Amino acid sequence: MKKFAFISTNSIKEYYNFLLNKEKSSKYLLDLIKISGILLFAIICWLIYFRFISLSSTQWYWLRRANSDLSALNFQYEIVKTEILEKNQQNRANMYWNSQTKTIVEINPEFVELPKNSELTYSK
């Protein structure tokens, strides 16, 4: 006896629709995975940027600021050196050229070691 199996077209259509829906949902899932991967990559790149590039530019900023402070101090030091040289020249001029008025300003300090039991006084 021959047996005949009949599959209705409705069940094939339903199975086909089921496969299409499954494919659409998997595409949605794959798209979601792709977008989350791109966002994760962007966040990692952003963190690397802030860790290395931004940090190094901040360090360069503080280095430039320290260098500008150092150059300002060097400039002030040069001004003081120039003033000391001018005073030395005035002293030499007062000593050698004008013998009547000898107003000499002493610039070079001297270190003197005093005994411990001596008292310092100032007399005019």
Short mmCIF file of C-alpha atoms in Angstrom, two decimals:
data_model
loop_
_atom_site.label_atom_id
_atom_site.label_comp_id
_atom_site.label_asym_id
_atom_site.label_seq_id
_atom_site.Cartn_x
_atom_site.Cartn_y
_atom_site.Cartn_z
CA MET A 1 0.00 0.00 0.00
CA LYS A 2 1.27 3.38 -0.98
CA LYS A 3 1.26 6.18 1.49
CA PHE A 4 1.02 9.72 0.37
CA ALA A 5 2.13 12.54 2.65
CA PHE A 6 0.49 15.82 1.93
CA ILE A 7 2.08 18.99 3.21
CA SER A 8 -0.16 21.97 2.93
CA THR A 9 1.18 25.12 1.38
CA ASN A 10 0.11 27.07 4.47
CA SER A 11 2.61 25.25 6.66
CA ILE A 12 5.39 25.84 4.09
CA LYS A 13 4.43 29.50 3.94
CA GLU A 14 4.43 29.73 7.74
CA TYR A 15 7.83 28.05 7.95
CA TYR A 16 9.18 30.38 5.25
CA ASN A 17 7.85 33.41 7.16
CA PHE A 18 9.41 32.00 10.33
CA LEU A 19 12.79 31.72 8.61
CA LEU A 20 12.48 35.28 7.24
CA ASN A 21 11.63 36.65 10.70
CA LYS A 22 14.52 34.73 12.23
CA GLU A 23 16.88 36.16 9.60
CA LYS A 24 15.56 39.70 10.24
CA SER A 25 16.04 39.32 13.98
CA SER A 26 19.56 37.95 13.47
CA LYS A 27 20.32 40.89 11.15
CA TYR A 28 19.07 43.25 13.85
CA LEU A 29 21.28 41.46 16.38
CA LEU A 30 24.27 41.61 14.01
CA ASP A 31 23.67 45.30 13.36
CA LEU A 32 23.46 45.88 17.09
CA ILE A 33 26.75 44.01 17.61
CA LYS A 34 28.42 46.04 14.83
CA ILE A 35 27.23 49.36 16.27
CA SER A 36 28.30 48.42 19.79
CA GLY A 37 31.72 47.34 18.44
CA ILE A 38 32.17 50.66 16.65
CA LEU A 39 31.16 52.55 19.80
CA LEU A 40 33.55 50.47 21.90
CA PHE A 41 36.37 51.15 19.43
CA ALA A 42 35.60 54.89 19.49
CA ILE A 43 35.63 54.94 23.30
CA ILE A 44 38.96 53.09 23.41
CA CYS A 45 40.46 55.53 20.87
CA TRP A 46 39.11 58.46 22.91
CA LEU A 47 40.68 57.07 26.11
CA ILE A 48 44.01 56.49 24.36
CA TYR A 49 43.87 60.08 23.07
CA PHE A 50 43.27 61.47 26.53
CA ARG A 51 45.89 59.24 28.14
CA PHE A 52 48.75 59.92 25.77
CA ILE A 53 48.13 62.94 23.57
CA SER A 54 46.24 65.18 25.95
CA LEU A 55 48.50 64.28 28.87
CA SER A 56 51.63 65.02 26.87
CA SER A 57 50.23 68.34 25.65
CA THR A 58 49.43 69.21 29.27
CA GLN A 59 52.99 68.34 30.26
CA TRP A 60 54.28 70.50 27.41
CA TYR A 61 52.05 73.33 28.64
CA TRP A 62 53.60 73.19 32.12
CA LEU A 63 57.07 72.89 30.63
CA ARG A 64 56.50 75.97 28.45
CA ARG A 65 55.16 77.84 31.46
CA ALA A 66 58.19 76.87 33.56
CA ASN A 67 60.50 77.89 30.72
CA SER A 68 58.80 81.27 30.44
CA ASP A 69 59.16 81.76 34.21
CA LEU A 70 62.82 80.80 33.93
CA SER A 71 63.41 83.23 31.08
CA ALA A 72 61.68 85.99 33.08
CA LEU A 73 63.97 85.24 36.03
CA ASN A 74 67.01 85.23 33.75
CA PHE A 75 65.93 88.59 32.36
CA GLN A 76 65.58 90.03 35.87
CA TYR A 77 68.99 88.57 36.75
CA GLU A 78 70.52 90.26 33.71
CA ILE A 79 68.95 93.57 34.76
CA VAL A 80 70.45 93.24 38.24
CA LYS A 81 73.83 92.33 36.72
CA THR A 82 73.66 95.42 34.52
CA GLU A 83 72.84 97.61 37.52
CA ILE A 84 75.79 96.15 39.45
CA LEU A 85 78.10 96.82 36.52
CA GLU A 86 76.84 100.40 36.32
CA LYS A 87 77.50 100.87 40.05
CA ASN A 88 81.01 99.43 39.62
CA GLN A 89 81.65 101.85 36.75
CA GLN A 90 80.37 104.74 38.86
CA ASN A 91 82.69 103.69 41.67
CA ARG A 92 85.68 103.56 39.34
CA ALA A 93 84.74 106.92 37.88
CA ASN A 94 84.38 108.42 41.35
CA MET A 95 87.69 106.98 42.49
CA TYR A 96 89.86 107.85 39.48
CA TRP A 97 88.34 110.86 37.76
CA ASN A 98 86.87 112.97 40.52
CA SER A 99 89.21 112.93 43.48
CA GLN A 100 87.30 115.55 45.50
CA THR A 101 84.08 113.61 46.04
CA LYS A 102 84.66 109.96 46.69
CA THR A 103 81.24 108.48 47.31
CA ILE A 104 81.88 104.82 46.86
CA VAL A 105 79.10 102.30 47.16
CA GLU A 106 80.35 98.90 48.21
CA ILE A 107 78.61 96.12 46.36
CA ASN A 108 80.61 92.99 47.08
CA PRO A 109 79.64 91.43 50.41
CA GLU A 110 82.26 89.78 52.54
CA PHE A 111 81.82 86.85 54.86
CA VAL A 112 83.54 87.33 58.18
CA GLU A 113 83.71 84.68 60.85
CA LEU A 114 83.35 86.17 64.32
CA PRO A 115 84.06 84.55 67.65
CA LYS A 116 80.99 83.21 69.38
CA ASN A 117 81.27 85.38 72.51
CA SER A 118 81.65 88.74 70.69
CA GLU A 119 78.87 91.37 70.60
CA LEU A 120 78.06 93.31 67.49
CA THR A 121 77.57 97.08 67.80
CA TYR A 122 77.03 99.82 65.32
CA SER A 123 78.78 103.13 65.79
CA LYS A 124 78.71 106.19 63.59
#
